[in-house]
Structures are given as C-alpha cells and as structure tokens.
PDB file of C-alpha atoms in Angstrom:
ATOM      1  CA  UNK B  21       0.000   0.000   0.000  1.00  0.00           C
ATOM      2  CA  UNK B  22       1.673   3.347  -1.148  1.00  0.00           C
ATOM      3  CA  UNK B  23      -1.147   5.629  -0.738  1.00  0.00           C
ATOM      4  CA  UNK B  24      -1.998   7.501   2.508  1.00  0.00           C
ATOM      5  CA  UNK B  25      -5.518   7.046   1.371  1.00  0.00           C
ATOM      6  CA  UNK B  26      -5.494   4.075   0.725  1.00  0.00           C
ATOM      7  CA  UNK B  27      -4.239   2.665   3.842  1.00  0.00           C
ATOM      8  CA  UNK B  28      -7.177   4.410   5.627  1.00  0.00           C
ATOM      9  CA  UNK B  29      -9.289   3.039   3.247  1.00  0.00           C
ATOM     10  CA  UNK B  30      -8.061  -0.198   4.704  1.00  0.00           C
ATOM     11  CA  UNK B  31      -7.283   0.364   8.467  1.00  0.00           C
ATOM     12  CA  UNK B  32     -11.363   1.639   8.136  1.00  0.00           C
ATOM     13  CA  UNK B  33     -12.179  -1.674   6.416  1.00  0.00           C
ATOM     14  CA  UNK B  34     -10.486  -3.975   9.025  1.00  0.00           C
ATOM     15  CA  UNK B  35     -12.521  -1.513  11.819  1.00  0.00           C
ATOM     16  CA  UNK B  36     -15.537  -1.972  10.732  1.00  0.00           C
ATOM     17  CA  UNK B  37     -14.662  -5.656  11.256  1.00  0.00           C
ATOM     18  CA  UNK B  38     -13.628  -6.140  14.035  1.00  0.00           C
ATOM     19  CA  UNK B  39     -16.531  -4.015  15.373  1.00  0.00           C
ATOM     20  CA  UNK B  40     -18.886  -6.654  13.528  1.00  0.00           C
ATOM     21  CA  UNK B  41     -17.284  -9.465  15.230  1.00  0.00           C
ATOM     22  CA  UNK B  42     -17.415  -7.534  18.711  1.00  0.00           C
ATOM     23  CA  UNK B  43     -21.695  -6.994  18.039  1.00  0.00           C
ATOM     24  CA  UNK B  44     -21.932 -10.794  16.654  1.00  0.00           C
ATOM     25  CA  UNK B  45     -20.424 -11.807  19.981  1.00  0.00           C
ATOM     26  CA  UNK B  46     -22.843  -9.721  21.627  1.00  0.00           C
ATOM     27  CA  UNK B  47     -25.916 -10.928  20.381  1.00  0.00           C
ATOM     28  CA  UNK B  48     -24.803 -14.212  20.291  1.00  0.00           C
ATOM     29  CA  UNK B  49     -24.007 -13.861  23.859  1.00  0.00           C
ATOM     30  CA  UNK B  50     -27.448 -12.170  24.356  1.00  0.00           C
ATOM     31  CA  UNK B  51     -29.623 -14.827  22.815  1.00  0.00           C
ATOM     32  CA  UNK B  52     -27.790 -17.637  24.616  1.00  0.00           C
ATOM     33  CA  UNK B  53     -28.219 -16.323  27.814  1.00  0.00           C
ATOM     34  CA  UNK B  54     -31.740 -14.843  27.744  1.00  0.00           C
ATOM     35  CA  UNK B  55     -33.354 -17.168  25.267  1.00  0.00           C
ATOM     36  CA  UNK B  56     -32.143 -20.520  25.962  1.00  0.00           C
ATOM     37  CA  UNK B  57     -32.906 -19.584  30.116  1.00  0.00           C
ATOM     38  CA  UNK B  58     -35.566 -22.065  31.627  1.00  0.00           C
ATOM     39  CA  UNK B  59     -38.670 -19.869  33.000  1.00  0.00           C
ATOM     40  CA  UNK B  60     -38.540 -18.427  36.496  1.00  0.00           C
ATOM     41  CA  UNK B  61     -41.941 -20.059  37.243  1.00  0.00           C
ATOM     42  CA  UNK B  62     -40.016 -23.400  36.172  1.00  0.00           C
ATOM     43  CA  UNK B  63     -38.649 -25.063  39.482  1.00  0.00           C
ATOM     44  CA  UNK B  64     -37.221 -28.381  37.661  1.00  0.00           C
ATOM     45  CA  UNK B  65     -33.633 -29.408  37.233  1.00  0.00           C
ATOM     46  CA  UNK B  66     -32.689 -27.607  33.867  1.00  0.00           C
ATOM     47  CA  UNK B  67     -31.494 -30.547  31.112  1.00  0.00           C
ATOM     48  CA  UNK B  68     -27.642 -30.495  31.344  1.00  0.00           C
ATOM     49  CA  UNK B  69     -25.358 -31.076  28.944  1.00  0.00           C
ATOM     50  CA  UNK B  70     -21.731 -31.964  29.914  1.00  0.00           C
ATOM     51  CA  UNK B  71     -22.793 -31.362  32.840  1.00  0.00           C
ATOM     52  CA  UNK B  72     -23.700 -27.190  32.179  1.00  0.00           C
ATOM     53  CA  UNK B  73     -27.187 -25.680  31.465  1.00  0.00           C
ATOM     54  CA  UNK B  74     -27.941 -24.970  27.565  1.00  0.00           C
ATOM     55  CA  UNK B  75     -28.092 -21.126  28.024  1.00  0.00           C
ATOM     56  CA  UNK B  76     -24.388 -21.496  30.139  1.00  0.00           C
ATOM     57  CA  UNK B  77     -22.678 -23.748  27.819  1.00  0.00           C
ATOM     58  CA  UNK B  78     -23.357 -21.490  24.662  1.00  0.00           C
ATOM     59  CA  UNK B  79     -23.333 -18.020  25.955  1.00  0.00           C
ATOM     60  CA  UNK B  80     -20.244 -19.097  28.219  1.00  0.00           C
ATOM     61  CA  UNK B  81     -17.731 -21.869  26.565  1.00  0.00           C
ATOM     62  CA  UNK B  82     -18.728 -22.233  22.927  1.00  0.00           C
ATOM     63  CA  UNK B  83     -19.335 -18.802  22.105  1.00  0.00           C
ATOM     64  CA  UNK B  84     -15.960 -17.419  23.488  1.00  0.00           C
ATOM     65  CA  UNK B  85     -14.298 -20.670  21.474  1.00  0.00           C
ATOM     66  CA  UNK B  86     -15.716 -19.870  18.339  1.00  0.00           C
ATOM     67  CA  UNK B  87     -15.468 -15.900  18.202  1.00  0.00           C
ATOM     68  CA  UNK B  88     -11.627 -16.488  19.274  1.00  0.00           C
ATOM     69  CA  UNK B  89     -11.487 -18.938  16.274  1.00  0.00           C
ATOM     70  CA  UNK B  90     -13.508 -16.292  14.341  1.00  0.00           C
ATOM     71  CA  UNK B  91     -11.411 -13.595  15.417  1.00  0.00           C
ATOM     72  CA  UNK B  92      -7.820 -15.410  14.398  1.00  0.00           C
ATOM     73  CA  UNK B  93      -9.634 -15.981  10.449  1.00  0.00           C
ATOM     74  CA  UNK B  94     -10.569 -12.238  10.586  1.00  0.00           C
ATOM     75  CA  UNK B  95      -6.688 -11.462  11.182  1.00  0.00           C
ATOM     76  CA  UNK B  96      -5.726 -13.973   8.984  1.00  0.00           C
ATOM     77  CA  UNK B  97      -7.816 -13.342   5.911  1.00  0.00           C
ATOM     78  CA  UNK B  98      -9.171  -9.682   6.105  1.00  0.00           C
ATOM     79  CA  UNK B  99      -6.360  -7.468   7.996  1.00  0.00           C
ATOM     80  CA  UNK B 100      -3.429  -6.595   6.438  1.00  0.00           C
ATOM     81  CA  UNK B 101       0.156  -5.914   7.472  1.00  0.00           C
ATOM     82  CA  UNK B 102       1.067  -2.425   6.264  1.00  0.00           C
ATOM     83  CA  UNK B 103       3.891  -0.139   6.991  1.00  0.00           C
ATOM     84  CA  UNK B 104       3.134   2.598   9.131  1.00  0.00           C
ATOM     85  CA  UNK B 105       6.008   4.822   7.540  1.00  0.00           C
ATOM     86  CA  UNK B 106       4.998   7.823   5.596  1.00  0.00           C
ATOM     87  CA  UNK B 107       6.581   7.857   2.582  1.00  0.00           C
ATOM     88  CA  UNK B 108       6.805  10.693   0.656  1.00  0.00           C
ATOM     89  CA  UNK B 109       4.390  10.648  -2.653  1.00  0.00           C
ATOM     90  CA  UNK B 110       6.392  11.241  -5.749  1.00  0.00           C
ATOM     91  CA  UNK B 111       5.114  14.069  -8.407  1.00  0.00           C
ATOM     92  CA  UNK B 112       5.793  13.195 -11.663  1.00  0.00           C
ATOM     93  CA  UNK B 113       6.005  16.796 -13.565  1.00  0.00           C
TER      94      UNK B 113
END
C-alpha cells in the first residue's frame, strides 16, 4: 500500500470488522443467555449437557471458542500488514 488514502481506506475496512465481530459476539451472547434460560416459574432441574445448562454452555464456553477462532480468520484473511512509515508521494512533472 503506497497511498496515505489508501491505507485508511483499509485500516477503516479492518474496523468496521472487528466491530462486527465484537456486536456478533454480543448478540450471540445475548440470545444464549436470555433465550435458551428455563422460566422463572419453572422449578425443575434444567437438562444439562456436559454437565452445564444450555443457556451457560453457549453463551459461556462455545461462544468465546468460536469468536476467538472467528477472530484469528478475521486477522488472517481480512487485515493486512502495512507499513506505518509515511513515505513521501512522488510528483511526476
């Protein structure tokens, strides 16, 4: 990348991103927790699975192992290592 311009162009790309990710997370933290919650009225054992609740084991294991693995293919695949040197744009007259 030579450009000023576009190196913002890309820095904004990767930002928008990572902020994606961060909301995904977020909502699928949101809709584990809240959704998958038996009902207060519901005094039963919850169904476990490896020995965790539904709502726990999504919102609280396999969502933080996925958006980690999700996270390390966004830096892989998307972001871009650039130098951070301004270099000097030359003027062809």
């Amino acid at each position: 990348m030579k450009t000023l311009s576009e190196r913002y162009r890309q820095a904004h790309r990767e930002a928008k991103w990572a902020v994606g990710l961060a909301l995904a997370y977020f909502l699928w933290w949101y809709v584990s927790a809240y959704a998958f919650t038996p009902a207060i009225t519901d005094t039963s054992m919850p169904e476990l699975y490896f020995g965790f609740p539904l709502w726990f084991l999504l919102a609280c294991i396999l969502g933080p192992i996925i958006f980690t693995a999700l996270c390390g293919l966004m830096v892989k695949y998307i972001y871009q290592d650039m130098s951070l040197d301004i270099e000097k744009e030359s003027h062809h007259e």
